[in-house]
Amino acid sequence: MLVGVYKSGYSGAVSGVVAVDGRARVPRWLLLAFYAVVPLSLVVPALDLLALDGGVRAVLPAHPDQILLWTLVFNVPHIVASELILLDREYLSFYRRHIAIAVTCVALLTFLSSEVLGPVAVVWLGLVLVSYHIIGQQVGIARLMSVSAGWSLDAWKVLGTASYLMAFAEGFYRSPVFREFGAPVAAYGYALWLPMAALAFHAYRRAQDRRGRAYVLANQVMFMSFIPLATLGYGFFVVVMVRVVHDLSAFCFYLVHDANRNRERAHNLLYRALAFTRLPRWVIAIGVSVGVGHWLVVVDSPELLHPVGMVSVFHYYMEAVTWRGSGLHRHSIALA
């Protein structure tokens, strides 16, 4: 599906994906389709509890990252893909100050994690960063989906992030890192439901079309699913639904961006270097992202911040910059 969106940027053959000017566009229906993982992540635990006496829960790993096939597709590969986009002379020049700040942040957190902070603090700092980034992306896409709710979207993002963090504490508290957290965490999470629903309702009313409204509802259902799933022992599905929505949405934007940015000539240095292979650019982008991502996951780095942590911190900062209205990335992206 993602490949079709990317290739359409060149062929112009897929109706509803390519604009009249021949530029590839991210279909809003596709961004909504990724949320099919949310009801699936609710139905499976419900059936497991009602009909299978928790049999599925008993055989699932605690976290999907324990599954090799999962790590080949989710989490790190989309981070690598976002950084491959920066291999562009114009981008490197335009973002040079922000790249320097991002590298400084990586160096600072590497020092803090190895010399100052304990393991609990490092884990929680990482969780706060990744949670705010993940929820923030989905709320940012809501703005692109014609949801002009202003301050309420920002407040909704904060509560969604808090809900995810509480679910993580509740779902994984058996780990030594989370041992200090127990059942009361869930109570705080449930207390967020009412204000979160009020903010979602405000955003829903400010949405300018039905797809914008559907996007708000899809995210609200996902946000409200975090605590119940974690409390019932299905933290696995909390991570699955968040990662599927976040990573696939990100890849959609990256591939469409690349199709438009490199439509007339290859600006990206990686595509230039591998032009001799005559491989489609979407194959290069996905192949390199998966390969480098897998290598980063298996690298052993006991003394410093793990390489995955390093590229992740760089990613979190740069994503907050490059996709702003003032960033060059936005010139090569649009929704259909």
Tab-separated table of C-alpha atoms in Angstrom:
chain	number	residue	atom	x	y	z
A	1	MET	CA	0.000	0.000	0.000
A	2	LEU	CA	2.788	2.396	0.924
A	3	VAL	CA	4.683	1.412	-2.185
A	4	GLY	CA	1.694	2.306	-4.320
A	5	VAL	CA	1.512	5.756	-2.792
A	6	TYR	CA	5.215	6.313	-3.394
A	7	LYS	CA	5.349	5.049	-6.964
A	8	SER	CA	2.313	7.062	-7.901
A	9	GLY	CA	4.447	10.157	-7.489
A	10	TYR	CA	6.188	9.146	-10.695
A	11	SER	CA	3.558	7.343	-12.708
A	12	GLY	CA	0.528	9.483	-12.006
A	13	ALA	CA	-1.558	6.354	-12.373
A	14	VAL	CA	-3.294	6.049	-9.011
A	15	SER	CA	-6.524	8.000	-8.812
A	16	GLY	CA	-6.953	10.070	-5.671
A	17	VAL	CA	-3.249	9.948	-4.812
A	18	VAL	CA	-1.757	12.203	-7.460
A	19	ALA	CA	-2.796	15.833	-7.785
A	20	VAL	CA	-3.438	17.476	-11.128
A	21	ASP	CA	0.109	18.811	-11.147
A	22	GLY	CA	1.478	15.259	-11.050
A	23	ARG	CA	2.794	15.552	-7.509
A	24	ALA	CA	2.290	12.641	-5.117
A	25	ARG	CA	-0.028	13.271	-2.179
A	26	VAL	CA	-0.714	11.412	1.049
A	27	PRO	CA	-4.285	10.080	0.896
A	28	ARG	CA	-6.242	11.045	3.971
A	29	TRP	CA	-8.250	7.835	3.736
A	30	LEU	CA	-5.004	5.878	4.079
A	31	LEU	CA	-3.996	7.768	7.221
A	32	LEU	CA	-7.399	6.868	8.641
A	33	ALA	CA	-7.110	3.241	7.509
A	34	PHE	CA	-4.072	2.701	9.726
A	35	TYR	CA	-6.385	3.142	12.730
A	36	ALA	CA	-8.002	-0.207	11.923
A	37	VAL	CA	-5.356	-1.576	14.289
A	38	VAL	CA	-7.174	0.114	17.208
A	39	PRO	CA	-10.421	-1.936	17.137
A	40	LEU	CA	-8.349	-5.015	16.345
A	41	SER	CA	-6.228	-4.370	19.450
A	42	LEU	CA	-9.430	-4.155	21.484
A	43	VAL	CA	-11.273	-7.116	19.965
A	44	VAL	CA	-8.436	-9.621	20.410
A	45	PRO	CA	-8.077	-9.015	24.175
A	46	ALA	CA	-11.873	-9.035	24.587
A	47	LEU	CA	-12.169	-12.402	22.853
A	48	ASP	CA	-9.182	-13.697	24.792
A	49	LEU	CA	-10.791	-12.792	28.110
A	50	LEU	CA	-14.299	-13.938	27.210
A	51	ALA	CA	-13.574	-17.119	25.259
A	52	LEU	CA	-9.955	-18.183	25.746
A	53	ASP	CA	-9.434	-17.557	29.450
A	54	GLY	CA	-6.399	-15.347	28.809
A	55	GLY	CA	-4.608	-17.904	26.642
A	56	VAL	CA	-3.397	-15.319	24.134
A	57	ARG	CA	-2.132	-13.064	26.905
A	58	ALA	CA	-0.181	-15.961	28.391
A	59	VAL	CA	1.813	-16.621	25.207
A	60	LEU	CA	2.407	-13.041	24.103
A	61	PRO	CA	5.770	-11.456	24.906
A	62	ALA	CA	5.690	-8.524	27.276
A	63	HIS	CA	6.675	-6.097	24.514
A	64	PRO	CA	6.453	-6.441	20.695
A	65	ASP	CA	10.124	-5.438	20.379
A	66	GLN	CA	10.910	-8.959	21.586
A	67	ILE	CA	9.704	-10.217	18.186
A	68	LEU	CA	12.420	-10.028	15.504
A	69	LEU	CA	10.021	-9.560	12.586
A	70	TRP	CA	8.384	-6.654	14.414
A	71	THR	CA	11.698	-4.845	14.933
A	72	LEU	CA	12.523	-5.208	11.242
A	73	VAL	CA	9.486	-3.113	10.338
A	74	PHE	CA	8.604	-0.933	13.328
A	75	ASN	CA	10.287	1.548	15.638
A	76	VAL	CA	13.829	2.160	14.324
A	77	PRO	CA	13.352	1.865	10.517
A	78	HIS	CA	11.099	4.936	10.298
A	79	ILE	CA	13.633	6.869	12.389
A	80	VAL	CA	16.390	5.976	9.932
A	81	ALA	CA	14.122	6.917	7.008
A	82	SER	CA	13.532	10.371	8.492
A	83	GLU	CA	17.271	10.941	8.750
A	84	LEU	CA	17.993	9.709	5.239
A	85	ILE	CA	15.816	12.569	3.985
A	86	LEU	CA	18.374	15.011	5.398
A	87	LEU	CA	21.083	13.700	3.045
A	88	ASP	CA	20.362	16.597	0.741
A	89	ARG	CA	22.786	19.508	0.249
A	90	GLU	CA	20.055	22.141	0.426
A	91	TYR	CA	18.559	20.563	3.542
A	92	LEU	CA	21.935	20.186	5.257
A	93	SER	CA	22.613	23.869	4.677
A	94	PHE	CA	19.129	25.076	5.618
A	95	TYR	CA	18.894	22.990	8.808
A	96	ARG	CA	22.564	23.224	9.818
A	97	ARG	CA	21.859	25.139	13.045
A	98	HIS	CA	19.156	22.704	14.107
A	99	ILE	CA	21.324	19.720	13.187
A	100	ALA	CA	24.064	21.126	15.434
A	101	ILE	CA	21.552	21.533	18.283
A	102	ALA	CA	20.257	17.989	17.781
A	103	VAL	CA	23.778	16.547	17.852
A	104	THR	CA	24.489	18.549	21.015
A	105	CYS	CA	21.342	17.111	22.635
A	106	VAL	CA	22.492	13.596	21.738
A	107	ALA	CA	25.933	14.236	23.225
A	108	LEU	CA	24.444	15.748	26.397
A	109	LEU	CA	22.023	12.864	26.961
A	110	THR	CA	24.789	10.364	26.252
A	111	PHE	CA	26.900	11.978	28.966
A	112	LEU	CA	23.999	12.189	31.420
A	113	SER	CA	22.975	8.577	30.867
A	114	SER	CA	26.497	7.254	31.396
A	115	GLU	CA	27.743	9.564	34.151
A	116	VAL	CA	24.849	11.186	36.009
A	117	LEU	CA	21.432	9.566	35.687
A	118	GLY	CA	20.457	6.191	37.069
A	119	PRO	CA	18.682	3.549	34.957
A	120	VAL	CA	15.210	4.525	36.162
A	121	ALA	CA	15.731	8.185	35.258
A	122	VAL	CA	17.173	7.281	31.845
A	123	VAL	CA	14.241	5.015	31.008
A	124	TRP	CA	11.668	7.569	32.105
A	125	LEU	CA	13.359	10.406	30.281
A	126	GLY	CA	13.331	8.287	27.134
A	127	LEU	CA	9.682	7.372	27.654
A	128	VAL	CA	8.648	10.997	28.084
A	129	LEU	CA	10.463	11.992	24.887
A	130	VAL	CA	9.112	9.146	22.770
A	131	SER	CA	5.559	9.455	24.135
A	132	TYR	CA	5.338	13.175	23.465
A	133	HIS	CA	6.793	12.634	20.014
A	134	ILE	CA	4.413	9.800	19.089
A	135	ILE	CA	1.229	11.478	20.310
A	136	GLY	CA	2.423	14.825	18.982
A	137	GLN	CA	2.774	13.437	15.472
A	138	GLN	CA	-0.792	12.189	15.401
A	139	VAL	CA	-2.130	15.495	16.714
A	140	GLY	CA	0.024	17.320	14.164
A	141	ILE	CA	-1.498	15.241	11.384
A	142	ALA	CA	-4.929	16.139	12.760
A	143	ARG	CA	-4.097	19.775	12.023
A	144	LEU	CA	-3.271	18.795	8.440
A	145	MET	CA	-6.587	16.942	8.323
A	146	SER	CA	-8.354	20.327	8.647
A	147	VAL	CA	-8.852	20.229	12.407
A	148	SER	CA	-8.343	23.858	13.430
A	149	ALA	CA	-8.893	23.537	17.176
A	150	GLY	CA	-5.897	25.587	18.307
A	151	TRP	CA	-5.200	25.386	22.038
A	152	SER	CA	-7.506	22.421	22.594
A	153	LEU	CA	-5.385	20.252	20.281
A	154	ASP	CA	-2.283	21.181	22.263
A	155	ALA	CA	-3.986	20.326	25.557
A	156	TRP	CA	-5.364	17.107	24.036
A	157	LYS	CA	-1.819	16.152	23.015
A	158	VAL	CA	-0.540	16.652	26.563
A	159	LEU	CA	-3.301	14.505	28.088
A	160	GLY	CA	-2.849	11.816	25.427
A	161	THR	CA	0.861	11.726	26.222
A	162	ALA	CA	0.183	11.496	29.962
A	163	SER	CA	-2.290	8.671	29.381
A	164	TYR	CA	0.250	6.713	27.361
A	165	LEU	CA	2.936	7.186	30.007
A	166	MET	CA	0.572	6.015	32.745
A	167	ALA	CA	-0.405	2.985	30.692
A	168	PHE	CA	3.244	2.142	30.231
A	169	ALA	CA	3.850	2.394	33.972
A	170	GLU	CA	0.800	0.237	34.671
A	171	GLY	CA	1.468	-2.335	31.965
A	172	PHE	CA	5.158	-2.838	32.633
A	173	TYR	CA	5.475	-2.150	36.370
A	174	ARG	CA	6.641	-5.748	36.978
A	175	SER	CA	9.978	-4.759	35.491
A	176	PRO	CA	12.496	-3.522	38.094
A	177	VAL	CA	12.428	-0.116	36.423
A	178	PHE	CA	8.683	0.195	37.056
A	179	ARG	CA	8.480	-1.664	40.359
A	180	GLU	CA	7.598	1.480	42.284
A	181	PHE	CA	4.437	1.952	40.234
A	182	GLY	CA	1.272	0.024	40.966
A	183	ALA	CA	-2.481	0.104	40.616
A	184	PRO	CA	-2.966	3.782	41.617
A	185	VAL	CA	-1.402	4.820	38.317
A	186	ALA	CA	-4.467	3.478	36.486
A	187	ALA	CA	-6.765	5.588	38.643
A	188	TYR	CA	-4.968	8.743	37.540
A	189	GLY	CA	-5.220	7.559	33.948
A	190	TYR	CA	-8.962	7.077	34.156
A	191	ALA	CA	-9.269	10.536	35.701
A	192	LEU	CA	-7.947	11.973	32.423
A	193	TRP	CA	-10.829	10.535	30.412
A	194	LEU	CA	-13.330	13.326	31.069
A	195	PRO	CA	-11.080	16.323	30.256
A	196	MET	CA	-9.582	14.415	27.322
A	197	ALA	CA	-13.064	13.697	25.952
A	198	ALA	CA	-14.053	17.358	26.356
A	199	LEU	CA	-10.999	18.480	24.397
A	200	ALA	CA	-11.619	15.866	21.716
A	201	PHE	CA	-15.225	17.056	21.399
A	202	HIS	CA	-14.024	20.623	20.903
A	203	ALA	CA	-11.565	19.463	18.238
A	204	TYR	CA	-14.291	17.343	16.608
A	205	ARG	CA	-16.570	20.366	16.312
A	206	ARG	CA	-13.769	22.466	14.828
A	207	ALA	CA	-12.937	19.864	12.161
A	208	GLN	CA	-13.851	21.151	8.711
A	209	ASP	CA	-14.901	17.859	7.110
A	210	ARG	CA	-15.901	14.293	7.937
A	211	ARG	CA	-12.395	12.856	7.560
A	212	GLY	CA	-11.046	15.381	10.012
A	213	ARG	CA	-13.795	14.443	12.457
A	214	ALA	CA	-13.134	10.732	11.923
A	215	TYR	CA	-9.426	11.298	12.598
A	216	VAL	CA	-10.185	12.993	15.916
A	217	LEU	CA	-12.503	10.149	16.948
A	218	ALA	CA	-9.964	7.483	15.954
A	219	ASN	CA	-7.277	9.086	18.080
A	220	GLN	CA	-9.616	9.601	21.024
A	221	VAL	CA	-10.584	5.916	21.021
A	222	MET	CA	-6.898	4.993	20.917
A	223	PHE	CA	-6.005	7.366	23.770
A	224	MET	CA	-8.815	6.004	25.949
A	225	SER	CA	-7.742	2.415	25.226
A	226	PHE	CA	-4.295	2.792	26.785
A	227	ILE	CA	-5.190	2.397	30.459
A	228	PRO	CA	-7.784	-0.438	30.181
A	229	LEU	CA	-5.474	-2.564	28.029
A	230	ALA	CA	-2.515	-2.012	30.332
A	231	THR	CA	-4.576	-2.697	33.458
A	232	LEU	CA	-5.843	-5.990	32.051
A	233	GLY	CA	-2.336	-7.138	31.178
A	234	TYR	CA	-2.405	-6.337	27.458
A	235	GLY	CA	0.303	-3.683	27.366
A	236	PHE	CA	1.557	-5.500	24.263
A	237	PHE	CA	-1.409	-4.139	22.309
A	238	VAL	CA	-0.934	-0.616	23.651
A	239	VAL	CA	2.473	-0.526	22.005
A	240	VAL	CA	1.272	-2.317	18.856
A	241	MET	CA	-1.531	0.092	18.031
A	242	VAL	CA	0.544	3.191	18.775
A	243	ARG	CA	3.503	1.953	16.745
A	244	VAL	CA	1.465	0.779	13.740
A	245	VAL	CA	-0.347	4.113	13.467
A	246	HIS	CA	2.732	6.230	14.120
A	247	ASP	CA	5.296	4.394	12.008
A	248	LEU	CA	3.113	3.716	8.968
A	249	SER	CA	1.855	7.305	8.950
A	250	ALA	CA	5.460	8.510	9.123
A	251	PHE	CA	6.560	6.258	6.268
A	252	CYS	CA	3.668	7.564	4.186
A	253	PHE	CA	4.902	11.119	4.586
A	254	TYR	CA	8.551	10.209	3.999
A	255	LEU	CA	7.933	8.265	0.806
A	256	VAL	CA	5.603	10.867	-0.667
A	257	HIS	CA	8.070	13.584	0.307
A	258	ASP	CA	10.871	11.742	-1.490
A	259	ALA	CA	8.729	11.203	-4.581
A	260	ASN	CA	8.102	14.929	-4.893
A	261	ARG	CA	11.495	16.195	-3.747
A	262	ASN	CA	13.378	13.966	-6.180
A	263	ARG	CA	10.821	13.947	-8.986
A	264	GLU	CA	12.790	15.967	-11.545
A	265	ARG	CA	16.295	15.191	-10.295
A	266	ALA	CA	17.833	13.353	-7.361
A	267	HIS	CA	18.496	15.886	-4.621
A	268	ASN	CA	19.094	13.149	-2.070
A	269	LEU	CA	22.746	12.086	-1.893
A	270	LEU	CA	21.871	8.456	-1.128
A	271	TYR	CA	19.750	8.161	-4.268
A	272	ARG	CA	22.541	9.718	-6.298
A	273	ALA	CA	25.118	7.314	-4.898
A	274	LEU	CA	22.922	4.265	-5.588
A	275	ALA	CA	21.585	5.414	-8.958
A	276	PHE	CA	23.766	2.791	-10.680
A	277	THR	CA	21.598	0.045	-9.152
A	278	ARG	CA	18.571	1.320	-11.112
A	279	LEU	CA	16.417	0.310	-8.160
A	280	PRO	CA	13.233	2.306	-7.552
A	281	ARG	CA	13.816	4.916	-4.901
A	282	TRP	CA	11.127	3.452	-2.647
A	283	VAL	CA	13.104	0.167	-2.621
A	284	ILE	CA	16.285	2.016	-1.646
A	285	ALA	CA	14.511	4.048	1.047
A	286	ILE	CA	12.810	1.062	2.680
A	287	GLY	CA	15.736	-1.328	2.191
A	288	VAL	CA	18.338	0.984	3.723
A	289	SER	CA	15.984	1.995	6.554
A	290	VAL	CA	15.281	-1.622	7.495
A	291	GLY	CA	18.915	-2.712	7.131
A	292	VAL	CA	20.440	0.147	9.101
A	293	GLY	CA	17.613	-0.024	11.637
A	294	HIS	CA	18.248	-3.714	12.301
A	295	TRP	CA	21.984	-3.100	12.672
A	296	LEU	CA	21.341	-0.357	15.225
A	297	VAL	CA	19.043	-2.639	17.238
A	298	VAL	CA	21.610	-5.456	17.543
A	299	VAL	CA	24.618	-3.228	18.323
A	300	ASP	CA	25.772	-3.770	21.903
A	301	SER	CA	26.652	-0.518	23.670
A	302	PRO	CA	26.814	-1.134	27.424
A	303	GLU	CA	28.830	1.948	28.356
A	304	LEU	CA	27.008	4.720	26.466
A	305	LEU	CA	23.508	5.644	25.423
A	306	HIS	CA	22.508	2.876	22.995
A	307	PRO	CA	22.811	3.889	19.308
A	308	VAL	CA	19.045	3.510	18.987
A	309	GLY	CA	18.704	6.113	21.723
A	310	MET	CA	21.138	8.406	19.935
A	311	VAL	CA	19.364	8.344	16.572
A	312	SER	CA	16.009	8.582	18.348
A	313	VAL	CA	16.902	11.779	20.211
A	314	PHE	CA	18.194	13.295	16.972
A	315	HIS	CA	14.950	12.217	15.276
A	316	TYR	CA	12.673	13.688	17.950
A	317	TYR	CA	14.308	17.093	17.747
A	318	MET	CA	14.585	17.277	13.966
A	319	GLU	CA	11.023	16.077	13.348
A	320	ALA	CA	9.765	18.954	15.483
A	321	VAL	CA	11.633	21.336	13.168
A	322	THR	CA	11.517	19.944	9.644
A	323	TRP	CA	7.742	19.498	9.371
A	324	ARG	CA	6.822	22.950	10.593
A	325	GLY	CA	5.317	25.350	8.115
A	326	SER	CA	8.700	27.094	7.973
A	327	GLY	CA	10.574	23.873	7.175
A	328	LEU	CA	11.606	22.882	3.656
A	329	HIS	CA	10.084	19.426	4.067
A	330	ARG	CA	6.576	20.837	3.888
A	331	HIS	CA	7.196	22.100	0.342
A	332	SER	CA	7.282	18.492	-0.863
A	333	ILE	CA	4.220	17.170	0.958
A	334	ALA	CA	0.475	17.580	0.697
A	335	LEU	CA	-2.626	15.588	1.533
A	336	ALA	CA	-5.187	14.347	-0.944
